[in-house]
PDB file of C-alpha atoms and ligand atoms in Angstrom:
ATOM      1  CA  MET A1246     -31.153 -47.008 -41.593  1.00 64.00           C
ATOM      2  CA  ALA A1247     -33.743 -46.307 -39.539  1.00 76.00           C
ATOM      3  CA  GLU A1248     -36.994 -47.011 -39.551  1.00 93.00           C
ATOM      4  CA  THR A1249     -39.654 -45.685 -41.721  1.00 96.00           C
ATOM      5  CA  VAL A1250     -43.315 -44.610 -40.967  1.00 96.00           C
ATOM      6  CA  GLU A1251     -45.550 -44.467 -44.409  1.00 96.00           C
ATOM      7  CA  ILE A1252     -47.358 -41.225 -44.241  1.00 97.00           C
ATOM      8  CA  LEU A1253     -49.739 -40.630 -47.696  1.00 96.00           C
ATOM      9  CA  GLY A1254     -47.638 -43.170 -50.044  1.00 96.00           C
ATOM     10  CA  VAL A1255     -44.713 -40.559 -48.815  1.00 97.00           C
ATOM     11  CA  THR A1256     -41.923 -42.900 -46.157  1.00 97.00           C
ATOM     12  CA  VAL A1257     -40.707 -40.955 -43.253  1.00 97.00           C
ATOM     13  CA  ASP A1258     -37.681 -41.847 -40.901  1.00 97.00           C
ATOM     14  CA  CYS A1259     -38.328 -42.369 -37.771  1.00 97.00           C
ATOM     15  CA  VAL A1260     -34.882 -40.515 -36.330  1.00 97.00           C
ATOM     16  CA  ASP A1261     -34.788 -37.845 -33.240  1.00 97.00           C
ATOM     17  CA  PHE A1262     -32.085 -35.541 -33.627  1.00 97.00           C
ATOM     18  CA  ALA A1263     -29.298 -38.158 -31.699  1.00 98.00           C
ATOM     19  CA  ALA A1264     -29.960 -40.213 -34.714  1.00 98.00           C
ATOM     20  CA  THR A1265     -30.271 -37.382 -37.630  1.00 98.00           C
ATOM     21  CA  LEU A1266     -26.806 -36.319 -36.114  1.00 98.00           C
ATOM     22  CA  ALA A1267     -25.361 -39.779 -36.111  1.00 98.00           C
ATOM     23  CA  GLN A1268     -26.441 -40.226 -39.683  1.00 98.00           C
ATOM     24  CA  ILE A1269     -24.896 -36.830 -41.263  1.00 98.00           C
ATOM     25  CA  GLU A1270     -21.762 -37.442 -39.334  1.00 98.00           C
ATOM     26  CA  GLU A1271     -20.893 -40.938 -40.949  1.00 98.00           C
ATOM     27  CA  TRP A1272     -21.932 -39.132 -44.004  1.00 98.00           C
ATOM     28  CA  VAL A1273     -19.229 -36.145 -43.873  1.00 98.00           C
ATOM     29  CA  ASP A1274     -17.061 -38.944 -42.944  1.00 98.00           C
ATOM     30  CA  ALA A1275     -17.396 -41.294 -45.644  1.00 98.00           C
ATOM     31  CA  ARG A1276     -16.775 -38.117 -48.313  1.00 97.00           C
ATOM     32  CA  ARG A1277     -13.588 -36.794 -46.314  1.00 96.00           C
ATOM     33  CA  ALA A1278     -12.562 -41.087 -47.027  1.00 97.00           C
ATOM     34  CA  ASP A1279     -13.734 -41.240 -50.389  1.00 96.00           C
ATOM     35  CA  ALA A1280     -14.309 -37.790 -52.477  1.00 93.00           C
ATOM     36  CA  THR A1281     -15.758 -39.771 -55.151  1.00 94.00           C
ATOM     37  CA  ALA A1282     -19.097 -41.106 -51.800  1.00 96.00           C
ATOM     38  CA  PRO A1283     -22.033 -39.713 -53.495  1.00 96.00           C
ATOM     39  CA  THR A1284     -24.182 -36.232 -51.485  1.00 98.00           C
ATOM     40  CA  ARG A1285     -26.468 -36.151 -49.434  1.00 98.00           C
ATOM     41  CA  GLN A1286     -29.444 -35.666 -49.355  1.00 98.00           C
ATOM     42  CA  LEU A1287     -31.689 -34.717 -46.264  1.00 98.00           C
ATOM     43  CA  CYS A1288     -35.677 -33.283 -46.581  1.00 98.00           C
ATOM     44  CA  THR A1289     -37.834 -31.575 -43.414  1.00 98.00           C
ATOM     45  CA  VAL A1290     -41.048 -33.898 -43.743  1.00 98.00           C
ATOM     46  CA  ASN A1291     -44.024 -31.496 -42.942  1.00 96.00           C
ATOM     47  CA  PRO A1292     -47.955 -31.839 -43.215  1.00 96.00           C
ATOM     48  CA  GLU A1293     -47.389 -29.167 -46.730  1.00 96.00           C
ATOM     49  CA  TYR A1294     -45.233 -31.351 -47.983  1.00 97.00           C
ATOM     50  CA  LEU A1295     -47.160 -34.428 -47.178  1.00 97.00           C
ATOM     51  CA  VAL A1296     -49.989 -32.791 -49.425  1.00 97.00           C
ATOM     52  CA  ASP A1297     -48.266 -31.370 -52.313  1.00 97.00           C
ATOM     53  CA  ALA A1298     -46.605 -34.380 -53.011  1.00 97.00           C
ATOM     54  CA  ARG A1299     -49.743 -36.514 -53.412  1.00 95.00           C
ATOM     55  CA  ARG A1300     -51.076 -33.544 -55.884  1.00 94.00           C
ATOM     56  CA  ASN A1301     -47.611 -32.951 -57.687  1.00 96.00           C
ATOM     57  CA  ALA A1302     -45.705 -36.170 -59.057  1.00 97.00           C
ATOM     58  CA  SER A1303     -42.231 -34.748 -59.481  1.00 97.00           C
ATOM     59  CA  PHE A1304     -42.330 -32.818 -55.837  1.00 98.00           C
ATOM     60  CA  ALA A1305     -43.198 -36.652 -54.780  1.00 98.00           C
ATOM     61  CA  ALA A1306     -39.923 -38.221 -56.397  1.00 98.00           C
ATOM     62  CA  VAL A1307     -38.114 -35.353 -54.650  1.00 98.00           C
ATOM     63  CA  LEU A1308     -38.778 -36.924 -51.486  1.00 98.00           C
ATOM     64  CA  ALA A1309     -38.197 -40.463 -52.064  1.00 98.00           C
ATOM     65  CA  GLN A1310     -34.643 -40.439 -54.090  1.00 98.00           C
ATOM     66  CA  ALA A1311     -33.423 -37.979 -50.758  1.00 98.00           C
ATOM     67  CA  ASP A1312     -31.446 -40.276 -48.519  1.00 98.00           C
ATOM     68  CA  LEU A1313     -33.227 -39.370 -45.186  1.00 98.00           C
ATOM     69  CA  ARG A1314     -36.886 -37.805 -44.772  1.00 98.00           C
ATOM     70  CA  VAL A1315     -36.752 -36.586 -41.138  1.00 98.00           C
ATOM     71  CA  PRO A1316     -40.756 -35.698 -39.516  1.00 98.00           C
ATOM     72  CA  ASP A1317     -40.455 -31.632 -39.037  1.00 96.00           C
ATOM     73  CA  GLY A1318     -44.327 -30.966 -38.416  1.00 91.00           C
ATOM     74  CA  ALA A1319     -46.165 -31.843 -35.180  1.00 93.00           C
ATOM     75  CA  GLY A1320     -48.896 -33.000 -37.836  1.00 95.00           C
ATOM     76  CA  VAL A1321     -46.158 -35.811 -39.033  1.00 97.00           C
ATOM     77  CA  LEU A1322     -45.410 -37.441 -34.929  1.00 97.00           C
ATOM     78  CA  TRP A1323     -50.085 -37.431 -35.194  1.00 96.00           C
ATOM     79  CA  ALA A1324     -50.075 -39.117 -38.841  1.00 97.00           C
ATOM     80  CA  ALA A1325     -46.620 -41.314 -37.574  1.00 97.00           C
ATOM     81  CA  ARG A1326     -48.557 -42.144 -33.894  1.00 96.00           C
ATOM     82  CA  ARG A1327     -51.740 -42.921 -35.334  1.00 94.00           C
ATOM     83  CA  ALA A1328     -49.909 -45.867 -38.009  1.00 94.00           C
ATOM     84  CA  GLY A1329     -48.585 -46.816 -34.631  1.00 94.00           C
ATOM     85  CA  HIS A1330     -44.927 -45.246 -35.073  1.00 94.00           C
ATOM     86  CA  PRO A1331     -44.270 -43.031 -32.484  1.00 93.00           C
ATOM     87  CA  LEU A1332     -41.574 -40.519 -32.489  1.00 93.00           C
ATOM     88  CA  HIS A1333     -40.036 -38.674 -29.951  1.00 87.00           C
ATOM     89  CA  GLU A1334     -39.225 -35.523 -31.387  1.00 94.00           C
ATOM     90  CA  ARG A1335     -39.888 -32.972 -34.323  1.00 96.00           C
ATOM     91  CA  VAL A1336     -36.416 -33.030 -36.294  1.00 97.00           C
ATOM     92  CA  THR A1337     -37.246 -29.370 -37.629  1.00 97.00           C
ATOM     93  CA  GLY A1338     -34.512 -27.478 -40.155  1.00 97.00           C
ATOM     94  CA  SER A1339     -35.019 -23.622 -37.899  1.00 96.00           C
ATOM     95  CA  ASP A1340     -33.029 -25.849 -34.973  1.00 97.00           C
ATOM     96  CA  GLY A1341     -31.672 -27.991 -37.330  1.00 98.00           C
ATOM     97  CA  ILE A1342     -29.285 -25.156 -38.339  1.00 98.00           C
ATOM     98  CA  TYR A1343     -28.353 -24.595 -34.410  1.00 98.00           C
ATOM     99  CA  ARG A1344     -27.779 -28.456 -33.742  1.00 98.00           C
ATOM    100  CA  ILE A1345     -26.006 -29.316 -36.777  1.00 98.00           C
ATOM    101  CA  SER A1346     -23.681 -26.080 -36.544  1.00 98.00           C
ATOM    102  CA  GLU A1347     -22.928 -26.578 -33.174  1.00 98.00           C
ATOM    103  CA  ARG A1348     -21.910 -30.374 -33.920  1.00 98.00           C
ATOM    104  CA  ALA A1349     -20.110 -28.596 -36.985  1.00 98.00           C
ATOM    105  CA  ALA A1350     -17.719 -26.751 -34.479  1.00 98.00           C
ATOM    106  CA  GLN A1351     -16.904 -29.633 -32.333  1.00 98.00           C
ATOM    107  CA  ARG A1352     -16.089 -31.441 -35.830  1.00 98.00           C
ATOM    108  CA  GLY A1353     -14.513 -28.961 -37.776  1.00 98.00           C
ATOM    109  CA  TRP A1354     -16.950 -29.679 -40.008  1.00 98.00           C
ATOM    110  CA  ARG A1355     -17.345 -27.184 -43.444  1.00 98.00           C
ATOM    111  CA  VAL A1356     -20.479 -25.656 -43.464  1.00 98.00           C
ATOM    112  CA  PHE A1357     -21.969 -23.060 -46.251  1.00 98.00           C
ATOM    113  CA  TYR A1358     -25.212 -21.272 -45.978  1.00 98.00           C
ATOM    114  CA  LEU A1359     -26.606 -20.486 -49.019  1.00 98.00           C
ATOM    115  CA  GLY A1360     -30.219 -18.841 -49.813  1.00 98.00           C
ATOM    116  CA  ALA A1361     -32.569 -16.130 -48.682  1.00 98.00           C
ATOM    117  CA  ALA A1362     -32.665 -12.209 -48.983  1.00 98.00           C
ATOM    118  CA  PRO A1363     -29.205 -10.687 -49.797  1.00 97.00           C
ATOM    119  CA  GLY A1364     -27.112 -10.321 -46.578  1.00 98.00           C
ATOM    120  CA  VAL A1365     -28.896 -12.507 -44.497  1.00 98.00           C
ATOM    121  CA  ALA A1366     -27.167 -15.754 -45.652  1.00 98.00           C
ATOM    122  CA  GLU A1367     -23.646 -13.565 -43.819  1.00 98.00           C
ATOM    123  CA  SER A1368     -25.854 -12.059 -40.571  1.00 98.00           C
ATOM    124  CA  ALA A1369     -27.455 -16.649 -39.904  1.00 98.00           C
ATOM    125  CA  ALA A1370     -23.170 -17.381 -40.374  1.00 98.00           C
ATOM    126  CA  SER A1371     -22.045 -14.778 -38.665  1.00 98.00           C
ATOM    127  CA  ILE A1372     -24.348 -15.436 -35.484  1.00 98.00           C
ATOM    128  CA  LEU A1373     -24.001 -18.933 -35.749  1.00 98.00           C
ATOM    129  CA  ARG A1374     -19.951 -18.520 -35.537  1.00 98.00           C
ATOM    130  CA  ASP A1375     -20.809 -17.008 -32.446  1.00 98.00           C
ATOM    131  CA  ARG A1376     -22.765 -18.562 -30.401  1.00 98.00           C
ATOM    132  CA  TYR A1377     -20.660 -21.552 -31.542  1.00 98.00           C
ATOM    133  CA  PRO A1378     -16.522 -20.672 -31.793  1.00 96.00           C
ATOM    134  CA  GLY A1379     -14.813 -22.342 -34.668  1.00 96.00           C
ATOM    135  CA  LEU A1380     -17.481 -23.217 -37.013  1.00 98.00           C
ATOM    136  CA  VAL A1381     -15.908 -23.086 -39.780  1.00 98.00           C
ATOM    137  CA  ILE A1382     -18.037 -20.777 -42.736  1.00 98.00           C
ATOM    138  CA  ALA A1383     -17.053 -21.718 -46.128  1.00 98.00           C
ATOM    139  CA  GLY A1384     -19.129 -19.617 -47.511  1.00 98.00           C
ATOM    140  CA  ALA A1385     -22.378 -17.678 -46.820  1.00 98.00           C
ATOM    141  CA  TYR A1386     -24.297 -16.349 -50.606  1.00 97.00           C
ATOM    142  CA  ALA A1387     -27.489 -15.321 -51.386  1.00 97.00           C
ATOM    143  CA  GLY A1388     -27.567 -16.640 -54.157  1.00 94.00           C
ATOM    144  CA  ASN A1389     -31.188 -17.654 -55.903  1.00 93.00           C
ATOM    145  CA  PRO A1390     -32.574 -20.670 -57.526  1.00 95.00           C
ATOM    146  CA  ALA A1391     -33.078 -19.976 -61.295  1.00 96.00           C
ATOM    147  CA  ALA A1392     -31.749 -21.927 -62.983  1.00 95.00           C
ATOM    148  CA  ALA A1393     -29.529 -18.051 -64.560  1.00 96.00           C
ATOM    149  CA  ASP A1394     -27.622 -18.338 -61.214  1.00 96.00           C
ATOM    150  CA  TRP A1395     -26.433 -21.738 -60.954  1.00 97.00           C
ATOM    151  CA  PRO A1396     -22.583 -21.516 -62.290  1.00 96.00           C
ATOM    152  CA  ASP A1397     -21.927 -18.727 -60.023  1.00 96.00           C
ATOM    153  CA  ILE A1398     -23.451 -20.983 -57.079  1.00 97.00           C
ATOM    154  CA  ALA A1399     -21.361 -24.045 -58.671  1.00 97.00           C
ATOM    155  CA  GLY A1400     -18.357 -21.743 -58.855  1.00 96.00           C
ATOM    156  CA  TRP A1401     -19.078 -21.481 -54.955  1.00 96.00           C
ATOM    157  CA  LEU A1402     -19.883 -24.372 -53.122  1.00 97.00           C
ATOM    158  CA  ALA A1403     -16.425 -26.113 -56.130  1.00 96.00           C
ATOM    159  CA  ALA A1404     -13.914 -23.711 -54.892  1.00 97.00           C
ATOM    160  CA  THR A1405     -15.454 -23.908 -50.802  1.00 97.00           C
ATOM    161  CA  GLN A1406     -15.933 -27.638 -50.799  1.00 97.00           C
ATOM    162  CA  PRO A1407     -18.351 -27.927 -47.324  1.00 98.00           C
ATOM    163  CA  ASP A1408     -19.444 -30.933 -45.409  1.00 98.00           C
ATOM    164  CA  ILE A1409     -22.587 -29.153 -45.257  1.00 98.00           C
ATOM    165  CA  LEU A1410     -24.823 -26.771 -47.330  1.00 98.00           C
ATOM    166  CA  PHE A1411     -27.557 -25.872 -45.868  1.00 98.00           C
ATOM    167  CA  VAL A1412     -30.247 -24.184 -48.525  1.00 98.00           C
ATOM    168  CA  ALA A1413     -32.488 -21.272 -47.689  1.00 98.00           C
ATOM    169  CA  TYR A1414     -35.215 -21.355 -50.369  1.00 97.00           C
ATOM    170  CA  GLY A1415     -38.550 -22.320 -49.156  1.00 95.00           C
ATOM    171  CA  HIS A1416     -40.722 -25.043 -50.158  1.00 94.00           C
ATOM    172  CA  PRO A1417     -40.660 -26.743 -52.724  1.00 94.00           C
ATOM    173  CA  ARG A1418     -38.569 -25.184 -54.118  1.00 96.00           C
ATOM    174  CA  GLN A1419     -35.692 -26.008 -51.869  1.00 98.00           C
ATOM    175  CA  ASP A1420     -35.308 -29.883 -52.183  1.00 98.00           C
ATOM    176  CA  ALA A1421     -36.249 -29.656 -55.836  1.00 98.00           C
ATOM    177  CA  TRP A1422     -33.101 -27.610 -56.361  1.00 98.00           C
ATOM    178  CA  ILE A1423     -31.276 -29.638 -54.443  1.00 98.00           C
ATOM    179  CA  ALA A1424     -32.522 -33.112 -56.114  1.00 98.00           C
ATOM    180  CA  ALA A1425     -31.428 -31.041 -59.765  1.00 98.00           C
ATOM    181  CA  HIS A1426     -28.441 -30.010 -58.469  1.00 97.00           C
ATOM    182  CA  ARG A1427     -27.233 -32.946 -55.443  1.00 95.00           C
ATOM    183  CA  HIS A1428     -24.790 -34.673 -58.675  1.00 94.00           C
ATOM    184  CA  GLU A1429     -22.604 -31.425 -59.072  1.00 94.00           C
ATOM    185  CA  LEU A1430     -23.393 -29.486 -55.079  1.00 94.00           C
ATOM    186  CA  SER A1431     -19.813 -30.152 -54.466  1.00 92.00           C
ATOM    187  CA  ALA A1432     -21.013 -31.247 -50.714  1.00 97.00           C
ATOM    188  CA  SER A1433     -21.121 -33.574 -48.458  1.00 98.00           C
ATOM    189  CA  VAL A1434     -25.018 -33.055 -47.090  1.00 98.00           C
ATOM    190  CA  ALA A1435     -26.914 -31.030 -48.384  1.00 98.00           C
ATOM    191  CA  ILE A1436     -30.124 -29.703 -46.679  1.00 98.00           C
ATOM    192  CA  GLY A1437     -33.383 -28.135 -47.296  1.00 98.00           C
ATOM    193  CA  VAL A1438     -34.383 -25.625 -44.330  1.00 98.00           C
ATOM    194  CA  GLY A1439     -36.552 -23.150 -45.869  1.00 95.00           C
ATOM    195  CA  GLY A1440     -37.102 -19.014 -43.003  1.00 95.00           C
ATOM    196  CA  ALA A1441     -34.305 -20.596 -40.612  1.00 98.00           C
ATOM    197  CA  PHE A1442     -31.566 -18.295 -41.903  1.00 98.00           C
ATOM    198  CA  ASP A1443     -34.534 -15.563 -40.927  1.00 97.00           C
ATOM    199  CA  PHE A1444     -35.061 -17.117 -38.033  1.00 97.00           C
ATOM    200  CA  VAL A1445     -30.662 -16.834 -36.938  1.00 98.00           C
ATOM    201  CA  ALA A1446     -30.412 -13.730 -38.343  1.00 98.00           C
ATOM    202  CA  GLY A1447     -33.717 -12.297 -36.919  1.00 97.00           C
ATOM    203  CA  VAL A1448     -35.632 -10.839 -39.895  1.00 95.00           C
ATOM    204  CA  GLN A1449     -38.565 -13.488 -38.633  1.00 93.00           C
ATOM    205  CA  ARG A1450     -39.608 -14.200 -34.778  1.00 92.00           C
ATOM    206  CA  ARG A1451     -40.098 -17.475 -34.262  1.00 92.00           C
ATOM    207  CA  ALA A1452     -43.337 -19.154 -32.348  1.00 93.00           C
ATOM    208  CA  PRO A1453     -42.349 -18.384 -28.691  1.00 94.00           C
ATOM    209  CA  ALA A1454     -41.071 -22.443 -27.067  1.00 92.00           C
ATOM    210  CA  TRP A1455     -44.929 -22.547 -24.831  1.00 94.00           C
ATOM    211  CA  LEU A1456     -46.520 -22.182 -28.082  1.00 93.00           C
ATOM    212  CA  GLN A1457     -44.677 -25.176 -29.770  1.00 90.00           C
ATOM    213  CA  ARG A1458     -44.424 -27.240 -27.370  1.00 90.00           C
ATOM    214  CA  LEU A1459     -48.491 -27.051 -27.932  1.00 90.00           C
ATOM    215  CA  ASN A1460     -48.523 -28.223 -31.670  1.00 87.00           C
ATOM    216  CA  LEU A1461     -49.256 -24.876 -32.641  1.00 90.00           C
ATOM    217  CA  GLU A1462     -46.666 -23.093 -34.299  1.00 90.00           C
ATOM    218  CA  TRP A1463     -48.171 -23.113 -37.385  1.00 88.00           C
ATOM    219  CA  LEU A1464     -50.694 -20.851 -35.832  1.00 90.00           C
ATOM    220  CA  TYR A1465     -48.401 -17.729 -34.674  1.00 92.00           C
ATOM    221  CA  ARG A1466     -46.791 -17.698 -38.564  1.00 88.00           C
ATOM    222  CA  LEU A1467     -50.581 -17.841 -39.927  1.00 89.00           C
ATOM    223  CA  LEU A1468     -51.437 -14.679 -37.957  1.00 90.00           C
ATOM    224  CA  ARG A1469     -47.046 -13.363 -38.509  1.00 90.00           C
ATOM    225  CA  GLU A1470     -47.207 -13.183 -42.114  1.00 89.00           C
ATOM    226  CA  PRO A1471     -51.256 -13.456 -43.631  1.00 90.00           C
ATOM    227  CA  ARG A1472     -50.208 -13.813 -46.390  1.00 90.00           C
ATOM    228  CA  ARG A1473     -49.534 -17.962 -45.618  1.00 87.00           C
ATOM    229  CA  TRP A1474     -52.424 -19.016 -45.490  1.00 87.00           C
ATOM    230  CA  LYS A1475     -53.219 -20.992 -48.965  1.00 86.00           C
ATOM    231  CA  ARG A1476     -49.732 -22.413 -47.941  1.00 87.00           C
ATOM    232  CA  MET A1477     -51.753 -23.144 -43.946  1.00 87.00           C
ATOM    233  CA  VAL A1478     -54.886 -24.161 -45.893  1.00 91.00           C
ATOM    234  CA  LYS A1479     -52.952 -27.710 -46.774  1.00 93.00           C
ATOM    235  CA  LEU A1480     -53.378 -28.289 -42.829  1.00 92.00           C
ATOM    236  CA  PRO A1481     -56.700 -29.146 -42.309  1.00 93.00           C
ATOM    237  CA  VAL A1482     -56.667 -31.025 -46.302  1.00 95.00           C
ATOM    238  CA  PHE A1483     -53.682 -33.191 -44.434  1.00 96.00           C
ATOM    239  CA  VAL A1484     -55.787 -34.404 -41.330  1.00 95.00           C
ATOM    240  CA  GLY A1485     -58.707 -34.402 -43.629  1.00 95.00           C
ATOM    241  CA  LEU A1486     -56.350 -37.437 -45.638  1.00 96.00           C
ATOM    242  CA  VAL A1487     -55.377 -39.243 -42.604  1.00 96.00           C
ATOM    243  CA  LEU A1488     -57.982 -39.712 -40.684  1.00 95.00           C
ATOM    244  CA  LEU A1489     -60.084 -40.691 -44.787  1.00 93.00           C
ATOM    245  CA  ALA A1490     -56.247 -42.648 -45.363  1.00 88.00           C
ATOM    246  CA  LYS A1491     -56.701 -44.425 -41.701  1.00 71.00           C
ATOM    247  CA  ARG A1492     -60.423 -45.724 -42.544  1.00 69.00           C
ATOM    248  CA  GLU A1493     -60.098 -46.546 -45.788  1.00 70.00           C
ATOM    249  CA  GLU A1494     -57.627 -49.007 -43.889  1.00 70.00           C
ATOM    250  CA  LEU A1495     -60.682 -50.187 -41.802  1.00 64.00           C
ATOM    251  CA  ASP A1496     -63.647 -50.937 -44.464  1.00 66.00           C
TER     252      ASP A1496
HETATM  253  N1  UDP B 160     -36.261 -17.924 -50.706  1.00 66.34           N
HETATM  254  C1  UDP B 160     -35.134 -17.382 -51.222  1.00 66.34           C
HETATM  255  N2  UDP B 160     -35.615 -17.868 -52.906  1.00 66.34           N
HETATM  256  C2  UDP B 160     -36.763 -17.791 -52.887  1.00 66.34           C
HETATM  257  C3  UDP B 160     -37.793 -18.160 -52.302  1.00 66.34           C
HETATM  258  C4  UDP B 160     -37.520 -18.164 -51.382  1.00 66.34           C
HETATM  259  O1  UDP B 160     -33.956 -17.305 -50.553  1.00 66.34           O
HETATM  260  O2  UDP B 160     -36.439 -17.651 -54.794  1.00 66.34           O
HETATM  261  C5  UDP B 160     -35.940 -17.488 -48.925  1.00 66.34           C
HETATM  262  C6  UDP B 160     -36.906 -16.128 -48.130  1.00 66.34           C
HETATM  263  O3  UDP B 160     -35.693 -15.333 -48.645  1.00 66.34           O
HETATM  264  C7  UDP B 160     -36.641 -16.793 -46.640  1.00 66.34           C
HETATM  265  C8  UDP B 160     -37.055 -18.975 -46.475  1.00 66.34           C
HETATM  266  O4  UDP B 160     -36.280 -18.613 -48.577  1.00 66.34           O
HETATM  267  O5  UDP B 160     -35.845 -17.257 -45.823  1.00 66.34           O
HETATM  268  C9  UDP B 160     -37.584 -19.413 -46.711  1.00 66.34           C
HETATM  269  O6  UDP B 160     -39.015 -19.175 -47.314  1.00 66.34           O
HETATM  270  P1  UDP B 160     -40.662 -19.166 -46.433  1.00 66.34           P
HETATM  271  O7  UDP B 160     -40.705 -18.825 -45.010  1.00 66.34           O
HETATM  272  O8  UDP B 160     -41.635 -18.776 -47.734  1.00 66.34           O
HETATM  273  O9  UDP B 160     -40.816 -20.869 -46.608  1.00 66.34           O
HETATM  274  P2  UDP B 160     -39.965 -22.294 -45.968  1.00 66.34           P
HETATM  275  O10 UDP B 160     -40.179 -21.564 -43.773  1.00 66.34           O
HETATM  276  O11 UDP B 160     -42.418 -21.879 -45.650  1.00 66.34           O
HETATM  277  O12 UDP B 160     -40.289 -23.472 -46.645  1.00 66.34           O
END
């Protein structure tokens, strides 16, 4: 198992993309060998997740029961470094959808794309299949995280038996939804990927690479989607909490 770092009371796994892909592969192989192996849950942890976990015990429990909590978000890398665990790279859902789909095409894994607005999952899946020839699309469906839609989704998953299930219902709903249903998901690994389908399908534009390198992806997103300001306010709160935690440790 990977080394871990504790940030604001949440355990984050010190993994890069290579280690994350290796872990996913192990889980897919395990369930292919034994259909009773559990569905694994991967959460992409960014500062918003950490602030929410502090305020909301049920979201903290969702993170605690996940099998892998990868470091998404420049703020998480910063906090990990301060805690003496320098991490190599961000492991984001927006990059992960490409990296995992690529590995899926190489290994013959079946992938299901669940979530986003109607038509977006289908469009993202077909763009990824063009990019990674041989990618096996188990399904693509918008669905809805509301309870009323669960029987439909459960039916689709049972019929298609995906190895990888990407869920794009946004934070924090997607992770709570996976946690609530993980024992009946008929998938090897379930991953909440936020707005990743929108980026792949071109519905939303992702920050250019140079802004990502400057750790300013959040600013780009805020300018493009000003309605997100309430969520973005959690970033300075996160920085304050991390600085305060260090201070308390020193006192
Ligand atoms: N979304 C959805 N159903 C919902 C809420 C959100 O399909 O009930 C989708 C939304 O269309 C978008 C994705 O979830 O594609 C991510 O939303 P958001 O940008 O808020 O999430 P974040 O990336 O910040 O977690």
